[in-house]
Amino acid sequence: MTDTALMVARDLLRIGAVTLRPDAPFTWSSGRLSPVYTDNRLALSHPDVRTALAVAMTAAARPFAPDAVAGTATAGIPLATLVADRLALPLSYVRATPKGHGQGQRVEGRVTPGQRVVVVEDLVSTGGSVLSAAAALTAAGAVPVAALAVFSYGLAGVDAAFATAGLPLVTLPDFATLARVARDEGLLPADALAVLDEWRDGPGAWSAARGGAG
């Protein structure tokens, strides 16, 4: 694990952007139970964490030599704005669905044919939203070259989905790093790591076994 991953993991835990609760799971909107809840938007309210994320995500974007930055609506937009500003690049954002009036656009902002775009998201769970955004950018003529996210749950099948799409995924900490930092800082008992690993490897089965949606 890199120094950046450790720093971001500590920051996210410190401000409560990521909460780990294996003994009292959260209920997601899908009805699934989960030992983790994430709200990376809290980082925007902490200037030190916001700046650290901007620096780290900008550094992650540079190797892909982008011509532009695009954020996913809505949580990816402020992060994309920070990165685009530091790189002095054009910014756009991608709606979850096309706008229901006007020109019915899904990609907002100017995207030019062949433009190399990094797509910025706050959190990757299944990867569906960021891959959908990348497909919308491709349809608009751009060339998505990477997806950047603050954090990933590291669920089974996600890496394969990005590989199939031909889109590199870069996250700052992954789930395993964050869980180990939480343990090392006394936020989790050592035996909780096995519970978290079980959830990550089969979230549906983990939830169903505890009375939630599968």
PDB file of C-alpha atoms in Angstrom:
ATOM      1  CA  MET A   1       0.000   0.000   0.000  1.00  0.00           C
ATOM      2  CA  THR A   2       1.325   3.428  -0.928  1.00  0.00           C
ATOM      3  CA  ASP A   3       1.806   6.402   1.375  1.00  0.00           C
ATOM      4  CA  THR A   4      -0.981   8.203  -0.500  1.00  0.00           C
ATOM      5  CA  ALA A   5      -3.392   5.295  -0.001  1.00  0.00           C
ATOM      6  CA  LEU A   6      -2.617   5.215   3.714  1.00  0.00           C
ATOM      7  CA  MET A   7      -3.033   8.981   4.085  1.00  0.00           C
ATOM      8  CA  VAL A   8      -6.375   9.027   2.286  1.00  0.00           C
ATOM      9  CA  ALA A   9      -7.632   5.986   4.207  1.00  0.00           C
ATOM     10  CA  ARG A  10      -6.803   7.679   7.509  1.00  0.00           C
ATOM     11  CA  ASP A  11      -8.483  10.891   6.381  1.00  0.00           C
ATOM     12  CA  LEU A  12     -11.676   9.158   5.269  1.00  0.00           C
ATOM     13  CA  LEU A  13     -11.945   7.286   8.559  1.00  0.00           C
ATOM     14  CA  ARG A  14     -11.101  10.358  10.637  1.00  0.00           C
ATOM     15  CA  ILE A  15     -13.855  12.527   9.168  1.00  0.00           C
ATOM     16  CA  GLY A  16     -16.425   9.715   9.054  1.00  0.00           C
ATOM     17  CA  ALA A  17     -16.611   9.573   5.269  1.00  0.00           C
ATOM     18  CA  VAL A  18     -16.250   5.806   5.574  1.00  0.00           C
ATOM     19  CA  THR A  19     -17.792   3.968   8.510  1.00  0.00           C
ATOM     20  CA  LEU A  20     -17.147   0.287   9.161  1.00  0.00           C
ATOM     21  CA  ARG A  21     -19.759  -1.495  11.291  1.00  0.00           C
ATOM     22  CA  PRO A  22     -19.615  -5.266  10.775  1.00  0.00           C
ATOM     23  CA  ASP A  23     -21.624  -6.017  13.938  1.00  0.00           C
ATOM     24  CA  ALA A  24     -24.477  -3.628  13.109  1.00  0.00           C
ATOM     25  CA  PRO A  25     -24.761  -3.509   9.305  1.00  0.00           C
ATOM     26  CA  PHE A  26     -26.163  -0.592   7.366  1.00  0.00           C
ATOM     27  CA  THR A  27     -29.107  -1.064   4.997  1.00  0.00           C
ATOM     28  CA  TRP A  28     -28.450   0.189   1.480  1.00  0.00           C
ATOM     29  CA  SER A  29     -31.223   1.529  -0.767  1.00  0.00           C
ATOM     30  CA  SER A  30     -31.246  -1.853  -2.539  1.00  0.00           C
ATOM     31  CA  GLY A  31     -32.245  -3.534   0.720  1.00  0.00           C
ATOM     32  CA  ARG A  32     -28.869  -5.203   1.050  1.00  0.00           C
ATOM     33  CA  LEU A  33     -27.084  -5.151   4.376  1.00  0.00           C
ATOM     34  CA  SER A  34     -23.510  -3.923   4.386  1.00  0.00           C
ATOM     35  CA  PRO A  35     -20.795  -3.555   7.026  1.00  0.00           C
ATOM     36  CA  VAL A  36     -19.595  -0.353   5.380  1.00  0.00           C
ATOM     37  CA  TYR A  37     -21.183   2.980   4.552  1.00  0.00           C
ATOM     38  CA  THR A  38     -19.443   5.636   2.477  1.00  0.00           C
ATOM     39  CA  ASP A  39     -20.154   9.339   1.991  1.00  0.00           C
ATOM     40  CA  ASN A  40     -17.043  10.837   0.414  1.00  0.00           C
ATOM     41  CA  ARG A  41     -18.899  14.133  -0.060  1.00  0.00           C
ATOM     42  CA  LEU A  42     -18.042  14.859   3.563  1.00  0.00           C
ATOM     43  CA  ALA A  43     -14.476  15.473   2.372  1.00  0.00           C
ATOM     44  CA  LEU A  44     -15.662  18.662   0.659  1.00  0.00           C
ATOM     45  CA  SER A  45     -16.435  20.160   4.080  1.00  0.00           C
ATOM     46  CA  HIS A  46     -12.890  19.572   5.334  1.00  0.00           C
ATOM     47  CA  PRO A  47     -10.427  21.849   3.486  1.00  0.00           C
ATOM     48  CA  ASP A  48      -7.369  19.800   4.441  1.00  0.00           C
ATOM     49  CA  VAL A  49      -8.901  16.536   3.223  1.00  0.00           C
ATOM     50  CA  ARG A  50     -10.356  18.200   0.134  1.00  0.00           C
ATOM     51  CA  THR A  51      -6.937  19.557  -0.812  1.00  0.00           C
ATOM     52  CA  ALA A  52      -5.240  16.223  -0.156  1.00  0.00           C
ATOM     53  CA  LEU A  53      -7.746  14.453  -2.416  1.00  0.00           C
ATOM     54  CA  ALA A  54      -7.291  17.066  -5.139  1.00  0.00           C
ATOM     55  CA  VAL A  55      -3.514  16.649  -5.048  1.00  0.00           C
ATOM     56  CA  ALA A  56      -3.694  12.838  -5.045  1.00  0.00           C
ATOM     57  CA  MET A  57      -6.279  12.586  -7.824  1.00  0.00           C
ATOM     58  CA  THR A  58      -4.424  15.104  -9.973  1.00  0.00           C
ATOM     59  CA  ALA A  59      -1.239  13.067  -9.604  1.00  0.00           C
ATOM     60  CA  ALA A  60      -3.175   9.929 -10.556  1.00  0.00           C
ATOM     61  CA  ALA A  61      -4.582  11.626 -13.667  1.00  0.00           C
ATOM     62  CA  ARG A  62      -1.309  12.991 -15.072  1.00  0.00           C
ATOM     63  CA  PRO A  63       0.174   9.694 -16.381  1.00  0.00           C
ATOM     64  CA  PHE A  64      -2.820   9.301 -18.711  1.00  0.00           C
ATOM     65  CA  ALA A  65      -2.062  12.639 -20.435  1.00  0.00           C
ATOM     66  CA  PRO A  66      -5.698  13.768 -20.532  1.00  0.00           C
ATOM     67  CA  ASP A  67      -7.021  16.624 -22.629  1.00  0.00           C
ATOM     68  CA  ALA A  68     -10.086  17.037 -20.402  1.00  0.00           C
ATOM     69  CA  VAL A  69     -11.751  15.894 -17.187  1.00  0.00           C
ATOM     70  CA  ALA A  70     -15.332  14.671 -16.746  1.00  0.00           C
ATOM     71  CA  GLY A  71     -17.190  14.095 -13.488  1.00  0.00           C
ATOM     72  CA  THR A  72     -20.077  11.759 -12.827  1.00  0.00           C
ATOM     73  CA  ALA A  73     -23.232  13.425 -11.545  1.00  0.00           C
ATOM     74  CA  THR A  74     -23.428  14.310  -8.868  1.00  0.00           C
ATOM     75  CA  ALA A  75     -20.732  13.256  -6.425  1.00  0.00           C
ATOM     76  CA  GLY A  76     -17.949  13.176  -9.007  1.00  0.00           C
ATOM     77  CA  ILE A  77     -18.496  16.758 -10.172  1.00  0.00           C
ATOM     78  CA  PRO A  78     -16.733  18.660  -7.368  1.00  0.00           C
ATOM     79  CA  LEU A  79     -13.783  16.273  -7.429  1.00  0.00           C
ATOM     80  CA  ALA A  80     -13.529  16.547 -11.211  1.00  0.00           C
ATOM     81  CA  THR A  81     -13.643  20.331 -10.876  1.00  0.00           C
ATOM     82  CA  LEU A  82     -10.706  20.276  -8.464  1.00  0.00           C
ATOM     83  CA  VAL A  83      -8.670  18.051 -10.779  1.00  0.00           C
ATOM     84  CA  ALA A  84      -9.519  20.019 -13.930  1.00  0.00           C
ATOM     85  CA  ASP A  85      -8.600  23.267 -12.210  1.00  0.00           C
ATOM     86  CA  ARG A  86      -5.199  21.968 -11.117  1.00  0.00           C
ATOM     87  CA  LEU A  87      -4.477  20.590 -14.584  1.00  0.00           C
ATOM     88  CA  ALA A  88      -5.930  23.680 -16.326  1.00  0.00           C
ATOM     89  CA  LEU A  89      -8.087  21.415 -18.509  1.00  0.00           C
ATOM     90  CA  PRO A  90     -11.660  21.617 -19.828  1.00  0.00           C
ATOM     91  CA  LEU A  91     -14.350  20.188 -17.565  1.00  0.00           C
ATOM     92  CA  SER A  92     -17.605  18.417 -18.332  1.00  0.00           C
ATOM     93  CA  TYR A  93     -19.969  16.214 -16.395  1.00  0.00           C
ATOM     94  CA  VAL A  94     -22.151  13.236 -17.232  1.00  0.00           C
ATOM     95  CA  ARG A  95     -25.749  12.877 -16.057  1.00  0.00           C
ATOM     96  CA  ALA A  96     -27.035   9.505 -14.919  1.00  0.00           C
ATOM     97  CA  THR A  97     -29.760   9.820 -17.587  1.00  0.00           C
ATOM     98  CA  PRO A  98     -30.322  12.282 -20.427  1.00  0.00           C
ATOM     99  CA  LYS A  99     -31.900  15.593 -19.468  1.00  0.00           C
ATOM    100  CA  GLY A 100     -35.671  15.452 -19.817  1.00  0.00           C
ATOM    101  CA  HIS A 101     -35.975  18.830 -21.539  1.00  0.00           C
ATOM    102  CA  GLY A 102     -34.054  21.162 -23.829  1.00  0.00           C
ATOM    103  CA  GLN A 103     -31.584  19.272 -25.983  1.00  0.00           C
ATOM    104  CA  GLY A 104     -31.869  16.118 -23.910  1.00  0.00           C
ATOM    105  CA  GLN A 105     -28.143  15.959 -23.328  1.00  0.00           C
ATOM    106  CA  ARG A 106     -26.441  13.529 -21.037  1.00  0.00           C
ATOM    107  CA  VAL A 107     -22.942  15.015 -21.322  1.00  0.00           C
ATOM    108  CA  GLU A 108     -22.889  18.624 -20.161  1.00  0.00           C
ATOM    109  CA  GLY A 109     -20.038  20.851 -21.297  1.00  0.00           C
ATOM    110  CA  ARG A 110     -18.073  20.887 -24.524  1.00  0.00           C
ATOM    111  CA  VAL A 111     -16.586  17.547 -25.579  1.00  0.00           C
ATOM    112  CA  THR A 112     -14.601  17.411 -28.807  1.00  0.00           C
ATOM    113  CA  PRO A 113     -13.948  14.399 -31.056  1.00  0.00           C
ATOM    114  CA  GLY A 114     -10.863  12.464 -30.004  1.00  0.00           C
ATOM    115  CA  GLN A 115     -10.534  14.317 -26.703  1.00  0.00           C
ATOM    116  CA  ARG A 116      -8.719  12.180 -24.107  1.00  0.00           C
ATOM    117  CA  VAL A 117     -10.852  12.290 -20.966  1.00  0.00           C
ATOM    118  CA  VAL A 118     -10.323  11.023 -17.436  1.00  0.00           C
ATOM    119  CA  VAL A 119     -13.618  10.220 -15.712  1.00  0.00           C
ATOM    120  CA  VAL A 120     -13.801  11.129 -12.022  1.00  0.00           C
ATOM    121  CA  GLU A 121     -16.089   9.358  -9.542  1.00  0.00           C
ATOM    122  CA  ASP A 122     -16.190   9.511  -5.750  1.00  0.00           C
ATOM    123  CA  LEU A 123     -16.905   5.820  -5.061  1.00  0.00           C
ATOM    124  CA  VAL A 124     -16.814   2.595  -7.052  1.00  0.00           C
ATOM    125  CA  SER A 125     -19.108  -0.171  -5.873  1.00  0.00           C
ATOM    126  CA  THR A 126     -20.187  -2.238  -8.905  1.00  0.00           C
ATOM    127  CA  GLY A 127     -18.576   0.231 -11.329  1.00  0.00           C
ATOM    128  CA  GLY A 128     -21.780   0.576 -13.315  1.00  0.00           C
ATOM    129  CA  SER A 129     -22.183   4.345 -13.040  1.00  0.00           C
ATOM    130  CA  VAL A 130     -18.669   5.256 -14.094  1.00  0.00           C
ATOM    131  CA  LEU A 131     -18.658   2.728 -16.959  1.00  0.00           C
ATOM    132  CA  SER A 132     -21.992   4.123 -18.130  1.00  0.00           C
ATOM    133  CA  ALA A 133     -20.538   7.642 -17.999  1.00  0.00           C
ATOM    134  CA  ALA A 134     -17.525   6.517 -20.015  1.00  0.00           C
ATOM    135  CA  ALA A 135     -19.841   4.993 -22.626  1.00  0.00           C
ATOM    136  CA  ALA A 136     -21.759   8.288 -22.866  1.00  0.00           C
ATOM    137  CA  LEU A 137     -18.510  10.190 -23.384  1.00  0.00           C
ATOM    138  CA  THR A 138     -17.481   7.723 -26.086  1.00  0.00           C
ATOM    139  CA  ALA A 139     -20.839   8.218 -27.808  1.00  0.00           C
ATOM    140  CA  ALA A 140     -20.166  11.973 -27.701  1.00  0.00           C
ATOM    141  CA  GLY A 141     -16.867  11.450 -29.525  1.00  0.00           C
ATOM    142  CA  ALA A 142     -14.441  11.577 -26.610  1.00  0.00           C
ATOM    143  CA  VAL A 143     -11.891   8.901 -25.705  1.00  0.00           C
ATOM    144  CA  PRO A 144     -12.067   7.914 -22.021  1.00  0.00           C
ATOM    145  CA  VAL A 145      -8.528   6.967 -20.985  1.00  0.00           C
ATOM    146  CA  ALA A 146      -9.020   6.216 -17.280  1.00  0.00           C
ATOM    147  CA  ALA A 147     -11.484   6.251 -14.412  1.00  0.00           C
ATOM    148  CA  LEU A 148     -10.378   7.811 -11.137  1.00  0.00           C
ATOM    149  CA  ALA A 149     -12.159   7.332  -7.823  1.00  0.00           C
ATOM    150  CA  VAL A 150     -11.470   8.170  -4.215  1.00  0.00           C
ATOM    151  CA  PHE A 151     -12.363   4.711  -2.976  1.00  0.00           C
ATOM    152  CA  SER A 152     -13.428   1.277  -4.173  1.00  0.00           C
ATOM    153  CA  TYR A 153     -15.097  -1.550  -2.304  1.00  0.00           C
ATOM    154  CA  GLY A 154     -13.080  -4.015  -4.390  1.00  0.00           C
ATOM    155  CA  LEU A 155     -16.107  -6.222  -5.010  1.00  0.00           C
ATOM    156  CA  ALA A 156     -15.767  -9.344  -7.106  1.00  0.00           C
ATOM    157  CA  GLY A 157     -16.173  -8.772 -10.826  1.00  0.00           C
ATOM    158  CA  VAL A 158     -15.415  -5.051 -10.830  1.00  0.00           C
ATOM    159  CA  ASP A 159     -11.850  -5.364 -12.138  1.00  0.00           C
ATOM    160  CA  ALA A 160     -13.074  -7.703 -14.868  1.00  0.00           C
ATOM    161  CA  ALA A 161     -15.794  -5.223 -15.883  1.00  0.00           C
ATOM    162  CA  PHE A 162     -13.274  -2.409 -16.300  1.00  0.00           C
ATOM    163  CA  ALA A 163     -10.860  -4.703 -18.134  1.00  0.00           C
ATOM    164  CA  THR A 164     -13.623  -5.718 -20.548  1.00  0.00           C
ATOM    165  CA  ALA A 165     -14.390  -2.040 -21.153  1.00  0.00           C
ATOM    166  CA  GLY A 166     -10.689  -1.329 -21.728  1.00  0.00           C
ATOM    167  CA  LEU A 167     -10.760   1.407 -19.097  1.00  0.00           C
ATOM    168  CA  PRO A 168      -8.075   1.512 -16.399  1.00  0.00           C
ATOM    169  CA  LEU A 169      -9.466   2.124 -12.906  1.00  0.00           C
ATOM    170  CA  VAL A 170      -7.338   3.991 -10.374  1.00  0.00           C
ATOM    171  CA  THR A 171      -8.507   4.406  -6.786  1.00  0.00           C
ATOM    172  CA  LEU A 172      -6.652   5.977  -3.881  1.00  0.00           C
ATOM    173  CA  PRO A 173      -7.212   3.438  -1.107  1.00  0.00           C
ATOM    174  CA  ASP A 174      -8.985   0.179  -1.797  1.00  0.00           C
ATOM    175  CA  PHE A 175     -11.214  -1.599   0.679  1.00  0.00           C
ATOM    176  CA  ALA A 176      -8.494  -3.887   1.993  1.00  0.00           C
ATOM    177  CA  THR A 177      -6.197  -0.944   2.734  1.00  0.00           C
ATOM    178  CA  LEU A 178      -8.912   0.988   4.518  1.00  0.00           C
ATOM    179  CA  ALA A 179      -9.947  -2.009   6.625  1.00  0.00           C
ATOM    180  CA  ARG A 180      -6.377  -2.634   7.710  1.00  0.00           C
ATOM    181  CA  VAL A 181      -5.855   1.006   8.624  1.00  0.00           C
ATOM    182  CA  ALA A 182      -9.049   0.869  10.699  1.00  0.00           C
ATOM    183  CA  ARG A 183      -7.763  -2.214  12.510  1.00  0.00           C
ATOM    184  CA  ASP A 184      -4.298  -0.753  13.077  1.00  0.00           C
ATOM    185  CA  GLU A 185      -5.794   2.433  14.540  1.00  0.00           C
ATOM    186  CA  GLY A 186      -8.039   0.511  16.909  1.00  0.00           C
ATOM    187  CA  LEU A 187     -11.293   1.235  15.084  1.00  0.00           C
ATOM    188  CA  LEU A 188     -11.931  -2.457  14.401  1.00  0.00           C
ATOM    189  CA  PRO A 189     -11.063  -5.641  16.274  1.00  0.00           C
ATOM    190  CA  ALA A 190      -8.626  -7.884  14.439  1.00  0.00           C
ATOM    191  CA  ASP A 191     -11.216 -10.615  13.902  1.00  0.00           C
ATOM    192  CA  ALA A 192     -13.495  -8.167  12.043  1.00  0.00           C
ATOM    193  CA  LEU A 193     -11.249  -8.290   8.972  1.00  0.00           C
ATOM    194  CA  ALA A 194     -12.452 -11.799   8.159  1.00  0.00           C
ATOM    195  CA  VAL A 195     -16.068 -10.577   8.291  1.00  0.00           C
ATOM    196  CA  LEU A 196     -15.270  -7.684   5.953  1.00  0.00           C
ATOM    197  CA  ASP A 197     -13.437  -9.977   3.548  1.00  0.00           C
ATOM    198  CA  GLU A 198     -16.448 -12.324   3.515  1.00  0.00           C
ATOM    199  CA  TRP A 199     -18.722  -9.401   2.605  1.00  0.00           C
ATOM    200  CA  ARG A 200     -16.400  -8.121  -0.116  1.00  0.00           C
ATOM    201  CA  ASP A 201     -16.146 -11.571  -1.726  1.00  0.00           C
ATOM    202  CA  GLY A 202     -19.929 -12.145  -1.718  1.00  0.00           C
ATOM    203  CA  PRO A 203     -22.003  -9.130  -0.665  1.00  0.00           C
ATOM    204  CA  GLY A 204     -25.312 -10.655  -1.732  1.00  0.00           C
ATOM    205  CA  ALA A 205     -24.812 -13.873   0.191  1.00  0.00           C
ATOM    206  CA  TRP A 206     -23.448 -11.952   3.195  1.00  0.00           C
ATOM    207  CA  SER A 207     -26.543  -9.775   3.277  1.00  0.00           C
ATOM    208  CA  ALA A 208     -29.015 -12.628   2.775  1.00  0.00           C
ATOM    209  CA  ALA A 209     -27.428 -14.604   5.597  1.00  0.00           C
ATOM    210  CA  ARG A 210     -28.247 -11.695   7.922  1.00  0.00           C
ATOM    211  CA  GLY A 211     -31.819 -11.155   6.757  1.00  0.00           C
ATOM    212  CA  GLY A 212     -31.214  -8.532   4.065  1.00  0.00           C
ATOM    213  CA  ALA A 213     -31.728  -8.601   0.318  1.00  0.00           C
ATOM    214  CA  GLY A 214     -29.468 -10.954  -1.570  1.00  0.00           C
TER     215      GLY A 214
END
